[in-house]
C-alpha positions in Angstrom: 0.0 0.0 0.0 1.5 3.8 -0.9 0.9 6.1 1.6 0.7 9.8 1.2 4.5 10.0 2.2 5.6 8.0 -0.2 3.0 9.3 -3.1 4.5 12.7 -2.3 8.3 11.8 -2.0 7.8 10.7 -5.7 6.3 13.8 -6.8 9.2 15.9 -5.3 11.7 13.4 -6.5 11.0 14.3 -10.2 10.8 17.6 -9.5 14.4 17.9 -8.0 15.2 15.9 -10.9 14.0 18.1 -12.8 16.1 21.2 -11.3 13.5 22.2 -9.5 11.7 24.4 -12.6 9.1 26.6 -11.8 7.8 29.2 -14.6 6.2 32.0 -12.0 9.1 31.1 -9.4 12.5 30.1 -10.8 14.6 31.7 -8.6 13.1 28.2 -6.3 15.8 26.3 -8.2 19.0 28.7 -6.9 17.4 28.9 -3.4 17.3 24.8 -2.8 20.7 23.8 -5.0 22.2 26.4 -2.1 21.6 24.1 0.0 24.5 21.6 -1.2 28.1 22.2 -0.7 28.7 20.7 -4.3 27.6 20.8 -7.9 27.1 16.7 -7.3 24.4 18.1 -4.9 25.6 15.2 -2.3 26.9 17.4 0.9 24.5 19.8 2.4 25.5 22.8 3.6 23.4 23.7 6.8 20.7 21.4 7.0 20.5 17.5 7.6 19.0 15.5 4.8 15.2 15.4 6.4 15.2 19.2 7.1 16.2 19.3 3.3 13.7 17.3 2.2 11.0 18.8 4.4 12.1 22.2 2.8 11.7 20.8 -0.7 8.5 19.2 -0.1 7.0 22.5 1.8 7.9 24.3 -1.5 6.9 21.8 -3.6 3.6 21.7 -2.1 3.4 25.3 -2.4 4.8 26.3 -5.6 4.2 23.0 -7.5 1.0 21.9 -6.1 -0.8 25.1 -5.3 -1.4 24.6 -1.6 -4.2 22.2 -1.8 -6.7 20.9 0.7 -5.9 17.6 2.0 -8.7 16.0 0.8 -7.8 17.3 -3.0 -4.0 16.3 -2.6 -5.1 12.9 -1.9 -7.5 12.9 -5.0 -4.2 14.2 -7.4 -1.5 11.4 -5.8 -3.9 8.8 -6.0 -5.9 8.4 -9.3 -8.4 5.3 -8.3 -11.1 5.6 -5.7 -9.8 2.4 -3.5 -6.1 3.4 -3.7 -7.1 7.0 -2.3 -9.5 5.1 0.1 -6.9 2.9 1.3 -4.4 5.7 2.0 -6.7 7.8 4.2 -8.1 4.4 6.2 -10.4 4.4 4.9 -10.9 0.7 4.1 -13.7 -0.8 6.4 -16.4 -2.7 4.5 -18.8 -0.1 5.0 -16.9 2.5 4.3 -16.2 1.2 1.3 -19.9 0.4 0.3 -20.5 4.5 1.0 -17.8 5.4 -1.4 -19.6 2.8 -3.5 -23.4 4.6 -3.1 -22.3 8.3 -2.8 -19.0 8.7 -4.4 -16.1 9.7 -2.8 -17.1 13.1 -1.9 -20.5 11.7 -0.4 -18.4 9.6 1.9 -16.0 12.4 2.9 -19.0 14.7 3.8 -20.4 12.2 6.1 -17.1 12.3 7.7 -17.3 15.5 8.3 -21.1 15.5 9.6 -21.9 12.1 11.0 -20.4 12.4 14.3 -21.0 8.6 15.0 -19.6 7.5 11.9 -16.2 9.1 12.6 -16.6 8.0 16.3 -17.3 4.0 15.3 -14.5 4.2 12.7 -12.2 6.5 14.8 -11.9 9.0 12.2 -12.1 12.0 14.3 -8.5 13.6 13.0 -9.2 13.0 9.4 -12.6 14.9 10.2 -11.2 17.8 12.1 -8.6 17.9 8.9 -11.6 17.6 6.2 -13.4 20.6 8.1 -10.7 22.6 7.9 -12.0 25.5 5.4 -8.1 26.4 4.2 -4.9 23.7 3.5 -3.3 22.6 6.6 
C-alpha cells in the first residue's frame, strides 16, 4: 500500500530531478541547490537530509502543487477511488460500500457531519482535517 508520504516523496523526487523548474518562481531552483556544498548536490551545507527534504516538499507543495486541501492532494497522488481510500483508512467494508453509493465526496462529507460514523471508525483527526476550510 502507498501512503501519502511515499506518493509525495515521488512527486518531489521528479521535480528535484528536474532542477526544481518553476515558470512564475525560478529563482526556487538557486534557493534549494544552495543548500548543497557541491555541484554533485551530495553534501549539504546547513541542513541534515530530512530538514532538506521537508524544505523541498514545503515548496513543492506550495509552488508546484498550489497549496491544496488535504482531501484534494489525496485525489491528485492517488488516481483510483480504492487506492485513495486505502491511503486515508479508509478501508472498512462499510466505508467502502458508502464510497460505492455516494461517491467519494459523499463519503468524505459524512465524515465530516456524522459524528457517530467518525466516532465507530475512529476517524475524528481525518474529520477535524476535512473541516478545515483552508490547507493545513
Amino acid at each position: 500500500m502507498t501512503e501519502l508520504h511515499q506518493a509525495l516523496a515521488a512527486r518531489v523526487a521528479e521535480w528535484r530531478e528536474a532542477g526544481y523548474r518553476h515558470d512564475r518562481f525560478p529563482a526556487i531552483a538557486e534557493v534549494l541547490g544552495h543548500a548543497f556544498e557541491d555541484d554533485d548536490r551530495h553534501q549539504l551545507r546547513y541542513l541534515r537530509a530530512a530538514q532538506f527534504r521537508a524544505l523541498e516538499t514545503y515548496w513543492h507543495l506550495r509552488l508546484v502543487e498550489g497549496t491544496p486541501h488535504v482531501a484534494e492532494l489525496y485525489r491528485r497522488c492517488f488516481d483510483r477511488t480504492t487506492e485513495r481510500l486505502t491511503a486515508l483508512g479508509l478501508d472498512a467494508h462499510d466505508l467502502r460500500d458508502l464510497a460505492t453509493d455516494f461517491g467519494y465526496d459523499g463519503l468524505l462529507e459524512r465524515i465530516r457531519t456524522d459524528d457517530q460514523l467518525a466516532r465507530r471508525h475512529r476517524l475524528d483527526a481525518l474529520r477535524e482535517t476535512l473541516a478545515l476550510g483552508y490547507p493545513s
